[in-house]
Amino acid sequence: MSKQTQTARKTVKDIAAAKGATPLVMLTAYDAPTAAILDPHCDILLVGDSLGMVVHGLPSTVGVTMEMMILHGQAVMRGSDQAMVVVDMPFGSYETSAEQAFLNAVRIMKETGCQAVKIESGAYAAGQIAHLVERGIPVMGHIGLRPQAINVDGGFRAKGRTGDERDRVVAEARAAADAGAFCIVIEGVAEDLAAAITAEVSCPTIGIGASAACDGQVLVTQDMLGLFDWTPKFVRRYADLREAIDKAAAEYAADVRARRFPGTAETYSLRKQGS
Ligand code: KIV
């Protein structure tokens, strides 16, 4: 029998240990070469269903399928070897019942090899989370602004502006934590609400547009690399890849049209056979 190599990836224990300690670093990843670049810098790589928008050009995440998540999850697993890889459960893959959530989460884990799944968890999803965790599937919750619910909300709107909404977000956090989520993404809420939730739940919180009061941060990689003209207020751009790609494509096009590319360095020369 061959000796199994132990995984060197971060585990749920490592993530739990970060509560109140050094902030957790999470970025989204959707392909193998980008995952390989991000992997050494991150505790968690999230194969987010934002891929529908930032990779496939969809207007929202609602159209994302299981097949899309699995294909991108496989690529990210191939490109990385130390970060925990978490794959989003797409809209429609878990809401009906705990059984539906379990079967789809098992499929994602078996076909990608990822370590955990993420569920956009309204308070109703506590049953799904508990069912998965009890059966061996680590679940990351996602509360506050839940992009899969934009058609109910009427757009991408920050949450917790009214007392009722604030109570709802706190209830979502409690439900996810009590059901056994190992970590909770808080999206699009004000600092005091993120701070109150982070102080209350025992698992780490990871913020996106939720202030520095969380136990970690996540950004959509394409946003922070500056691939888009418009990004939400909470994004900090660490590069301007849009301009770099535009410039490179323009130079390439000019070289091809002027016959400067390919040059001799990029051209094979004929060698005589036997020499
Ligand atoms: O899909 C995604 O990329 C996400 C992050 C924004 C947290 O859920």
PDB file of C-alpha atoms and ligand atoms in Angstrom:
ATOM      1  CA  MET A   1       0.000   0.000   0.000  1.00  0.00           C
ATOM      2  CA  SER A   2       1.371   3.426  -0.882  1.00  0.00           C
ATOM      3  CA  LYS A   3       2.096   5.832   1.948  1.00  0.00           C
ATOM      4  CA  GLN A   4      -0.389   8.681   1.985  1.00  0.00           C
ATOM      5  CA  THR A   5       1.228  12.100   2.111  1.00  0.00           C
ATOM      6  CA  GLN A   6      -0.183  14.299   4.840  1.00  0.00           C
ATOM      7  CA  THR A   7      -1.797  17.455   3.551  1.00  0.00           C
ATOM      8  CA  ALA A   8       0.200  20.583   4.343  1.00  0.00           C
ATOM      9  CA  ARG A   9      -2.859  22.780   3.869  1.00  0.00           C
ATOM     10  CA  LYS A  10      -4.320  24.980   6.562  1.00  0.00           C
ATOM     11  CA  THR A  11      -7.104  23.242   8.461  1.00  0.00           C
ATOM     12  CA  VAL A  12     -10.221  24.408  10.305  1.00  0.00           C
ATOM     13  CA  LYS A  13      -8.142  24.230  13.522  1.00  0.00           C
ATOM     14  CA  ASP A  14      -5.625  26.731  12.114  1.00  0.00           C
ATOM     15  CA  ILE A  15      -8.467  29.029  11.076  1.00  0.00           C
ATOM     16  CA  ALA A  16     -10.178  28.766  14.487  1.00  0.00           C
ATOM     17  CA  ALA A  17      -6.886  29.599  16.232  1.00  0.00           C
ATOM     18  CA  ALA A  18      -6.810  32.951  14.423  1.00  0.00           C
ATOM     19  CA  LYS A  19      -9.808  34.266  16.390  1.00  0.00           C
ATOM     20  CA  GLY A  20      -8.697  37.528  17.993  1.00  0.00           C
ATOM     21  CA  ALA A  21      -5.089  36.918  16.856  1.00  0.00           C
ATOM     22  CA  THR A  22      -3.284  37.732  13.584  1.00  0.00           C
ATOM     23  CA  PRO A  23      -5.931  38.658  10.989  1.00  0.00           C
ATOM     24  CA  LEU A  24      -6.848  35.924   8.498  1.00  0.00           C
ATOM     25  CA  VAL A  25      -6.025  36.580   4.837  1.00  0.00           C
ATOM     26  CA  MET A  26      -8.479  35.329   2.229  1.00  0.00           C
ATOM     27  CA  LEU A  27      -8.619  36.108  -1.504  1.00  0.00           C
ATOM     28  CA  THR A  28     -10.784  34.689  -4.240  1.00  0.00           C
ATOM     29  CA  ALA A  29      -9.174  32.432  -6.868  1.00  0.00           C
ATOM     30  CA  TYR A  30     -10.704  30.820  -9.924  1.00  0.00           C
ATOM     31  CA  ASP A  31      -7.828  29.349 -11.971  1.00  0.00           C
ATOM     32  CA  ALA A  32      -4.640  27.356 -11.376  1.00  0.00           C
ATOM     33  CA  PRO A  33      -1.908  29.888 -12.305  1.00  0.00           C
ATOM     34  CA  THR A  34      -3.469  32.695 -10.259  1.00  0.00           C
ATOM     35  CA  ALA A  35      -4.050  30.321  -7.328  1.00  0.00           C
ATOM     36  CA  ALA A  36      -0.341  29.394  -7.454  1.00  0.00           C
ATOM     37  CA  ILE A  37       0.650  33.080  -7.146  1.00  0.00           C
ATOM     38  CA  LEU A  38      -1.841  33.819  -4.336  1.00  0.00           C
ATOM     39  CA  ASP A  39      -1.377  30.587  -2.360  1.00  0.00           C
ATOM     40  CA  PRO A  40       1.785  31.486  -0.353  1.00  0.00           C
ATOM     41  CA  HIS A  41       0.183  34.744   0.834  1.00  0.00           C
ATOM     42  CA  CYS A  42      -3.210  33.435   1.924  1.00  0.00           C
ATOM     43  CA  ASP A  43      -4.692  31.401   4.749  1.00  0.00           C
ATOM     44  CA  ILE A  44      -7.777  30.666   2.640  1.00  0.00           C
ATOM     45  CA  LEU A  45      -8.415  30.701  -1.117  1.00  0.00           C
ATOM     46  CA  LEU A  46     -12.113  31.159  -1.834  1.00  0.00           C
ATOM     47  CA  VAL A  47     -13.512  29.831  -5.087  1.00  0.00           C
ATOM     48  CA  GLY A  48     -16.310  32.373  -4.864  1.00  0.00           C
ATOM     49  CA  ASP A  49     -19.409  32.340  -7.013  1.00  0.00           C
ATOM     50  CA  SER A  50     -18.356  35.925  -7.855  1.00  0.00           C
ATOM     51  CA  LEU A  51     -16.614  34.042 -10.688  1.00  0.00           C
ATOM     52  CA  GLY A  52     -19.928  34.306 -12.514  1.00  0.00           C
ATOM     53  CA  MET A  53     -19.439  38.066 -12.682  1.00  0.00           C
ATOM     54  CA  VAL A  54     -15.663  38.595 -12.762  1.00  0.00           C
ATOM     55  CA  VAL A  55     -14.728  35.639 -15.003  1.00  0.00           C
ATOM     56  CA  HIS A  56     -17.868  34.774 -16.985  1.00  0.00           C
ATOM     57  CA  GLY A  57     -19.386  38.257 -17.370  1.00  0.00           C
ATOM     58  CA  LEU A  58     -22.769  37.433 -15.810  1.00  0.00           C
ATOM     59  CA  PRO A  59     -24.807  40.307 -14.303  1.00  0.00           C
ATOM     60  CA  SER A  60     -24.986  38.600 -10.883  1.00  0.00           C
ATOM     61  CA  THR A  61     -24.086  35.322  -9.159  1.00  0.00           C
ATOM     62  CA  VAL A  62     -27.611  33.936  -9.590  1.00  0.00           C
ATOM     63  CA  GLY A  63     -26.774  32.153 -12.868  1.00  0.00           C
ATOM     64  CA  VAL A  64     -23.747  30.282 -11.500  1.00  0.00           C
ATOM     65  CA  THR A  65     -24.026  26.477 -11.670  1.00  0.00           C
ATOM     66  CA  MET A  66     -22.555  23.523  -9.747  1.00  0.00           C
ATOM     67  CA  GLU A  67     -20.558  22.598 -12.849  1.00  0.00           C
ATOM     68  CA  MET A  68     -18.924  26.050 -12.968  1.00  0.00           C
ATOM     69  CA  MET A  69     -17.992  25.892  -9.274  1.00  0.00           C
ATOM     70  CA  ILE A  70     -16.553  22.389  -9.619  1.00  0.00           C
ATOM     71  CA  LEU A  71     -14.477  23.187 -12.719  1.00  0.00           C
ATOM     72  CA  HIS A  72     -12.941  26.292 -11.125  1.00  0.00           C
ATOM     73  CA  GLY A  73     -12.539  24.507  -7.761  1.00  0.00           C
ATOM     74  CA  GLN A  74     -10.516  21.750  -9.451  1.00  0.00           C
ATOM     75  CA  ALA A  75      -8.251  24.337 -11.104  1.00  0.00           C
ATOM     76  CA  VAL A  76      -7.614  26.178  -7.822  1.00  0.00           C
ATOM     77  CA  MET A  77      -6.805  22.922  -6.033  1.00  0.00           C
ATOM     78  CA  ARG A  78      -4.279  22.040  -8.767  1.00  0.00           C
ATOM     79  CA  GLY A  79      -2.610  25.441  -8.466  1.00  0.00           C
ATOM     80  CA  SER A  80      -2.295  25.605  -4.667  1.00  0.00           C
ATOM     81  CA  ASP A  81      -0.863  23.465  -1.899  1.00  0.00           C
ATOM     82  CA  GLN A  82      -0.873  25.316   1.426  1.00  0.00           C
ATOM     83  CA  ALA A  83      -3.985  27.494   1.753  1.00  0.00           C
ATOM     84  CA  MET A  84      -7.329  26.021   2.766  1.00  0.00           C
ATOM     85  CA  VAL A  85      -9.555  25.982  -0.335  1.00  0.00           C
ATOM     86  CA  VAL A  86     -13.230  26.814   0.212  1.00  0.00           C
ATOM     87  CA  VAL A  87     -15.756  26.491  -2.641  1.00  0.00           C
ATOM     88  CA  ASP A  88     -19.018  28.459  -2.719  1.00  0.00           C
ATOM     89  CA  MET A  89     -22.277  26.540  -2.992  1.00  0.00           C
ATOM     90  CA  PRO A  90     -24.113  28.243  -5.877  1.00  0.00           C
ATOM     91  CA  PHE A  91     -27.657  29.649  -5.768  1.00  0.00           C
ATOM     92  CA  GLY A  92     -30.206  26.815  -5.844  1.00  0.00           C
ATOM     93  CA  SER A  93     -27.821  24.092  -4.655  1.00  0.00           C
ATOM     94  CA  TYR A  94     -28.642  24.091  -0.905  1.00  0.00           C
ATOM     95  CA  GLU A  95     -31.774  26.098  -0.052  1.00  0.00           C
ATOM     96  CA  THR A  96     -34.424  23.362  -0.542  1.00  0.00           C
ATOM     97  CA  SER A  97     -33.361  21.036   2.262  1.00  0.00           C
ATOM     98  CA  ALA A  98     -30.493  19.766   4.382  1.00  0.00           C
ATOM     99  CA  GLU A  99     -30.388  16.654   2.174  1.00  0.00           C
ATOM    100  CA  GLN A 100     -30.043  18.717  -1.016  1.00  0.00           C
ATOM    101  CA  ALA A 101     -27.263  20.751   0.621  1.00  0.00           C
ATOM    102  CA  PHE A 102     -25.463  17.592   1.755  1.00  0.00           C
ATOM    103  CA  LEU A 103     -25.582  15.854  -1.635  1.00  0.00           C
ATOM    104  CA  ASN A 104     -24.310  18.935  -3.467  1.00  0.00           C
ATOM    105  CA  ALA A 105     -21.625  19.685  -0.861  1.00  0.00           C
ATOM    106  CA  VAL A 106     -20.406  16.077  -1.077  1.00  0.00           C
ATOM    107  CA  ARG A 107     -20.231  16.372  -4.861  1.00  0.00           C
ATOM    108  CA  ILE A 108     -18.202  19.607  -4.597  1.00  0.00           C
ATOM    109  CA  MET A 109     -15.809  18.072  -2.057  1.00  0.00           C
ATOM    110  CA  LYS A 110     -15.345  14.766  -3.903  1.00  0.00           C
ATOM    111  CA  GLU A 111     -14.898  16.295  -7.359  1.00  0.00           C
ATOM    112  CA  THR A 112     -12.624  19.200  -6.329  1.00  0.00           C
ATOM    113  CA  GLY A 113     -10.820  17.914  -3.218  1.00  0.00           C
ATOM    114  CA  CYS A 114     -11.518  21.238  -1.442  1.00  0.00           C
ATOM    115  CA  GLN A 115     -11.535  21.423   2.381  1.00  0.00           C
ATOM    116  CA  ALA A 116     -14.823  23.259   2.978  1.00  0.00           C
ATOM    117  CA  VAL A 117     -17.864  24.884   1.374  1.00  0.00           C
ATOM    118  CA  LYS A 118     -19.399  28.320   1.872  1.00  0.00           C
ATOM    119  CA  ILE A 119     -23.148  28.956   2.157  1.00  0.00           C
ATOM    120  CA  GLU A 120     -24.835  32.364   1.975  1.00  0.00           C
ATOM    121  CA  SER A 121     -26.658  31.805   5.193  1.00  0.00           C
ATOM    122  CA  GLY A 122     -29.877  33.509   6.028  1.00  0.00           C
ATOM    123  CA  ALA A 123     -31.052  32.392   9.476  1.00  0.00           C
ATOM    124  CA  TYR A 124     -33.127  29.661   7.745  1.00  0.00           C
ATOM    125  CA  ALA A 125     -29.888  27.915   6.638  1.00  0.00           C
ATOM    126  CA  ALA A 126     -28.898  26.875  10.185  1.00  0.00           C
ATOM    127  CA  GLY A 127     -30.423  23.425   9.544  1.00  0.00           C
ATOM    128  CA  GLN A 128     -28.337  22.978   6.404  1.00  0.00           C
ATOM    129  CA  ILE A 129     -25.127  24.062   8.162  1.00  0.00           C
ATOM    130  CA  ALA A 130     -25.671  21.746  11.162  1.00  0.00           C
ATOM    131  CA  HIS A 131     -26.546  18.810   8.872  1.00  0.00           C
ATOM    132  CA  LEU A 132     -23.329  19.255   6.868  1.00  0.00           C
ATOM    133  CA  VAL A 133     -21.034  19.838   9.845  1.00  0.00           C
ATOM    134  CA  GLU A 134     -22.410  16.787  11.714  1.00  0.00           C
ATOM    135  CA  ARG A 135     -21.619  14.707   8.627  1.00  0.00           C
ATOM    136  CA  GLY A 136     -18.031  15.893   8.192  1.00  0.00           C
ATOM    137  CA  ILE A 137     -18.278  18.935   5.933  1.00  0.00           C
ATOM    138  CA  PRO A 138     -16.813  22.182   7.286  1.00  0.00           C
ATOM    139  CA  VAL A 139     -19.043  25.138   6.442  1.00  0.00           C
ATOM    140  CA  MET A 140     -18.174  28.828   6.161  1.00  0.00           C
ATOM    141  CA  GLY A 141     -21.234  31.051   6.630  1.00  0.00           C
ATOM    142  CA  HIS A 142     -21.848  34.294   4.713  1.00  0.00           C
ATOM    143  CA  ILE A 143     -24.112  36.940   6.252  1.00  0.00           C
ATOM    144  CA  GLY A 144     -25.089  40.594   5.802  1.00  0.00           C
ATOM    145  CA  LEU A 145     -25.134  41.510   2.127  1.00  0.00           C
ATOM    146  CA  ARG A 146     -25.839  38.191   0.436  1.00  0.00           C
ATOM    147  CA  PRO A 147     -25.265  38.594  -3.335  1.00  0.00           C
ATOM    148  CA  GLN A 148     -27.428  35.556  -4.207  1.00  0.00           C
ATOM    149  CA  ALA A 149     -30.411  37.451  -2.687  1.00  0.00           C
ATOM    150  CA  ILE A 150     -30.056  40.646  -4.750  1.00  0.00           C
ATOM    151  CA  ASN A 151     -33.365  40.085  -6.514  1.00  0.00           C
ATOM    152  CA  VAL A 152     -35.169  40.254  -3.155  1.00  0.00           C
ATOM    153  CA  ASP A 153     -33.059  43.149  -1.922  1.00  0.00           C
ATOM    154  CA  GLY A 154     -33.341  45.145  -5.171  1.00  0.00           C
ATOM    155  CA  GLY A 155     -29.576  45.398  -5.672  1.00  0.00           C
ATOM    156  CA  PHE A 156     -26.239  45.195  -3.884  1.00  0.00           C
ATOM    157  CA  ARG A 157     -27.061  47.181  -0.731  1.00  0.00           C
ATOM    158  CA  ALA A 158     -25.184  47.426   2.569  1.00  0.00           C
ATOM    159  CA  LYS A 159     -27.103  45.805   5.449  1.00  0.00           C
ATOM    160  CA  GLY A 160     -27.936  46.786   9.006  1.00  0.00           C
ATOM    161  CA  ARG A 161     -28.984  50.398   8.420  1.00  0.00           C
ATOM    162  CA  THR A 162     -32.281  49.998  10.318  1.00  0.00           C
ATOM    163  CA  GLY A 163     -32.883  48.378  13.703  1.00  0.00           C
ATOM    164  CA  ASP A 164     -34.821  45.504  12.108  1.00  0.00           C
ATOM    165  CA  GLU A 165     -32.146  44.850   9.531  1.00  0.00           C
ATOM    166  CA  ARG A 166     -29.474  44.959  12.205  1.00  0.00           C
ATOM    167  CA  ASP A 167     -31.384  42.372  14.265  1.00  0.00           C
ATOM    168  CA  ARG A 168     -31.690  40.178  11.166  1.00  0.00           C
ATOM    169  CA  VAL A 169     -27.926  40.267  10.501  1.00  0.00           C
ATOM    170  CA  VAL A 170     -27.169  39.463  14.164  1.00  0.00           C
ATOM    171  CA  ALA A 171     -29.682  36.570  13.976  1.00  0.00           C
ATOM    172  CA  GLU A 172     -27.951  35.280  10.829  1.00  0.00           C
ATOM    173  CA  ALA A 173     -24.594  35.373  12.629  1.00  0.00           C
ATOM    174  CA  ARG A 174     -25.913  33.560  15.714  1.00  0.00           C
ATOM    175  CA  ALA A 175     -27.667  30.945  13.581  1.00  0.00           C
ATOM    176  CA  ALA A 176     -24.525  30.196  11.535  1.00  0.00           C
ATOM    177  CA  ALA A 177     -22.236  30.105  14.604  1.00  0.00           C
ATOM    178  CA  ASP A 178     -24.613  27.964  16.701  1.00  0.00           C
ATOM    179  CA  ALA A 179     -25.043  25.542  13.788  1.00  0.00           C
ATOM    180  CA  GLY A 180     -21.282  24.964  13.736  1.00  0.00           C
ATOM    181  CA  ALA A 181     -19.896  27.195  10.963  1.00  0.00           C
ATOM    182  CA  PHE A 182     -16.091  27.275  11.401  1.00  0.00           C
ATOM    183  CA  CYS A 183     -15.880  30.826  10.108  1.00  0.00           C
ATOM    184  CA  ILE A 184     -18.322  33.525   8.947  1.00  0.00           C
ATOM    185  CA  VAL A 185     -17.949  36.032   6.092  1.00  0.00           C
ATOM    186  CA  ILE A 186     -19.614  39.351   6.977  1.00  0.00           C
ATOM    187  CA  GLU A 187     -20.328  41.428   3.865  1.00  0.00           C
ATOM    188  CA  GLY A 188     -21.432  45.055   3.566  1.00  0.00           C
ATOM    189  CA  VAL A 189     -22.176  46.167   7.137  1.00  0.00           C
ATOM    190  CA  ALA A 190     -21.040  49.127   9.249  1.00  0.00           C
ATOM    191  CA  GLU A 191     -18.129  48.817  11.658  1.00  0.00           C
ATOM    192  CA  ASP A 192     -20.133  48.764  14.912  1.00  0.00           C
ATOM    193  CA  LEU A 193     -22.302  45.877  13.700  1.00  0.00           C
ATOM    194  CA  ALA A 194     -19.277  43.889  12.454  1.00  0.00           C
ATOM    195  CA  ALA A 195     -17.548  44.539  15.801  1.00  0.00           C
ATOM    196  CA  ALA A 196     -20.591  43.405  17.817  1.00  0.00           C
ATOM    197  CA  ILE A 197     -20.916  40.175  15.792  1.00  0.00           C
ATOM    198  CA  THR A 198     -17.173  39.476  15.949  1.00  0.00           C
ATOM    199  CA  ALA A 199     -17.225  39.921  19.735  1.00  0.00           C
ATOM    200  CA  GLU A 200     -20.253  37.648  20.118  1.00  0.00           C
ATOM    201  CA  VAL A 201     -19.480  34.612  17.951  1.00  0.00           C
ATOM    202  CA  SER A 202     -16.745  32.182  18.923  1.00  0.00           C
ATOM    203  CA  CYS A 203     -15.621  31.452  15.353  1.00  0.00           C
ATOM    204  CA  PRO A 204     -13.515  33.915  13.304  1.00  0.00           C
ATOM    205  CA  THR A 205     -15.285  36.483  11.127  1.00  0.00           C
ATOM    206  CA  ILE A 206     -13.903  37.562   7.755  1.00  0.00           C
ATOM    207  CA  GLY A 207     -15.000  40.942   6.474  1.00  0.00           C
ATOM    208  CA  ILE A 208     -15.632  42.305   3.005  1.00  0.00           C
ATOM    209  CA  GLY A 209     -16.882  45.862   3.224  1.00  0.00           C
ATOM    210  CA  ALA A 210     -17.319  45.215   6.950  1.00  0.00           C
ATOM    211  CA  SER A 211     -14.416  47.220   8.434  1.00  0.00           C
ATOM    212  CA  ALA A 212     -11.229  46.222  10.226  1.00  0.00           C
ATOM    213  CA  ALA A 213     -13.256  45.002  13.230  1.00  0.00           C
ATOM    214  CA  CYS A 214     -13.396  41.459  11.776  1.00  0.00           C
ATOM    215  CA  ASP A 215     -10.919  38.626  12.448  1.00  0.00           C
ATOM    216  CA  GLY A 216      -9.806  38.647   8.813  1.00  0.00           C
ATOM    217  CA  GLN A 217     -10.389  40.197   5.405  1.00  0.00           C
ATOM    218  CA  VAL A 218     -11.338  39.001   1.936  1.00  0.00           C
ATOM    219  CA  LEU A 219     -11.420  40.788  -1.411  1.00  0.00           C
ATOM    220  CA  VAL A 220     -12.324  39.638  -4.898  1.00  0.00           C
ATOM    221  CA  THR A 221      -8.870  39.292  -6.483  1.00  0.00           C
ATOM    222  CA  GLN A 222      -9.845  40.878  -9.801  1.00  0.00           C
ATOM    223  CA  ASP A 223     -11.098  43.947  -7.896  1.00  0.00           C
ATOM    224  CA  MET A 224      -7.943  44.403  -5.843  1.00  0.00           C
ATOM    225  CA  LEU A 225      -5.773  43.886  -8.933  1.00  0.00           C
ATOM    226  CA  GLY A 226      -7.592  46.734 -10.693  1.00  0.00           C
ATOM    227  CA  LEU A 227      -9.135  44.793 -13.583  1.00  0.00           C
ATOM    228  CA  PHE A 228     -12.327  46.840 -13.576  1.00  0.00           C
ATOM    229  CA  ASP A 229     -13.091  50.544 -14.080  1.00  0.00           C
ATOM    230  CA  TRP A 230     -15.610  50.514 -11.221  1.00  0.00           C
ATOM    231  CA  THR A 231     -15.191  48.818  -7.863  1.00  0.00           C
ATOM    232  CA  PRO A 232     -17.183  49.129  -4.613  1.00  0.00           C
ATOM    233  CA  LYS A 233     -16.074  51.726  -2.008  1.00  0.00           C
ATOM    234  CA  PHE A 234     -14.552  49.042   0.233  1.00  0.00           C
ATOM    235  CA  VAL A 235     -12.042  47.802  -2.361  1.00  0.00           C
ATOM    236  CA  ARG A 236      -8.437  48.947  -2.209  1.00  0.00           C
ATOM    237  CA  ARG A 237      -6.601  48.549  -5.532  1.00  0.00           C
ATOM    238  CA  TYR A 238      -3.148  47.042  -5.086  1.00  0.00           C
ATOM    239  CA  ALA A 239      -2.335  47.012  -8.826  1.00  0.00           C
ATOM    240  CA  ASP A 240      -3.611  48.386 -12.116  1.00  0.00           C
ATOM    241  CA  LEU A 241      -3.747  45.254 -14.237  1.00  0.00           C
ATOM    242  CA  ARG A 242      -6.377  46.714 -16.539  1.00  0.00           C
ATOM    243  CA  GLU A 243      -3.929  49.374 -17.679  1.00  0.00           C
ATOM    244  CA  ALA A 244      -1.022  46.911 -17.828  1.00  0.00           C
ATOM    245  CA  ILE A 245      -3.006  44.456 -20.001  1.00  0.00           C
ATOM    246  CA  ASP A 246      -4.328  47.243 -22.226  1.00  0.00           C
ATOM    247  CA  LYS A 247      -0.797  48.582 -22.764  1.00  0.00           C
ATOM    248  CA  ALA A 248       0.641  45.117 -23.479  1.00  0.00           C
ATOM    249  CA  ALA A 249      -2.144  44.284 -25.965  1.00  0.00           C
ATOM    250  CA  ALA A 250      -1.681  47.635 -27.740  1.00  0.00           C
ATOM    251  CA  GLU A 251       2.103  47.099 -28.048  1.00  0.00           C
ATOM    252  CA  TYR A 252       1.614  43.533 -29.318  1.00  0.00           C
ATOM    253  CA  ALA A 253      -0.944  44.668 -31.902  1.00  0.00           C
ATOM    254  CA  ALA A 254       1.370  47.468 -33.111  1.00  0.00           C
ATOM    255  CA  ASP A 255       4.338  45.051 -33.371  1.00  0.00           C
ATOM    256  CA  VAL A 256       2.308  42.487 -35.354  1.00  0.00           C
ATOM    257  CA  ARG A 257       0.960  45.129 -37.738  1.00  0.00           C
ATOM    258  CA  ALA A 258       4.439  46.607 -38.270  1.00  0.00           C
ATOM    259  CA  ARG A 259       5.961  43.092 -38.696  1.00  0.00           C
ATOM    260  CA  ARG A 260       8.227  43.644 -35.646  1.00  0.00           C
ATOM    261  CA  PHE A 261       6.798  40.475 -34.073  1.00  0.00           C
ATOM    262  CA  PRO A 262       7.884  37.728 -34.316  1.00  0.00           C
ATOM    263  CA  GLY A 263      11.603  38.572 -34.602  1.00  0.00           C
ATOM    264  CA  THR A 264      14.528  36.216 -35.118  1.00  0.00           C
ATOM    265  CA  ALA A 265      14.680  35.418 -31.364  1.00  0.00           C
ATOM    266  CA  GLU A 266      11.099  34.096 -31.519  1.00  0.00           C
ATOM    267  CA  THR A 267      11.556  32.158 -34.799  1.00  0.00           C
ATOM    268  CA  TYR A 268      12.640  28.515 -35.319  1.00  0.00           C
ATOM    269  CA  SER A 269      15.463  28.029 -37.823  1.00  0.00           C
ATOM    270  CA  LEU A 270      15.867  24.930 -39.991  1.00  0.00           C
ATOM    271  CA  ARG A 271      18.607  22.512 -38.960  1.00  0.00           C
ATOM    272  CA  LYS A 272      20.010  20.017 -41.445  1.00  0.00           C
ATOM    273  CA  GLN A 273      19.098  16.394 -40.534  1.00  0.00           C
ATOM    274  CA  GLY A 274      21.982  14.452 -38.917  1.00  0.00           C
ATOM    275  CA  SER A 275      23.953  17.572 -38.032  1.00  0.00           C
TER     276      SER A 275
HETATM  277  O1  KIV B   1     -18.229  34.962  -4.206  1.00  0.00           O
HETATM  278  C1  KIV B   1     -17.371  35.604  -3.583  1.00  0.00           C
HETATM  279  O2  KIV B   1     -16.324  35.995  -4.112  1.00  0.00           O
HETATM  280  C2  KIV B   1     -17.632  35.876  -2.187  1.00  0.00           C
HETATM  281  C3  KIV B   1     -16.753  36.885  -1.512  1.00  0.00           C
HETATM  282  C4  KIV B   1     -17.119  38.222  -1.971  1.00  0.00           C
HETATM  283  C5  KIV B   1     -16.781  36.739  -0.035  1.00  0.00           C
HETATM  284  O3  KIV B   1     -18.540  35.365  -1.616  1.00  0.00           O
END
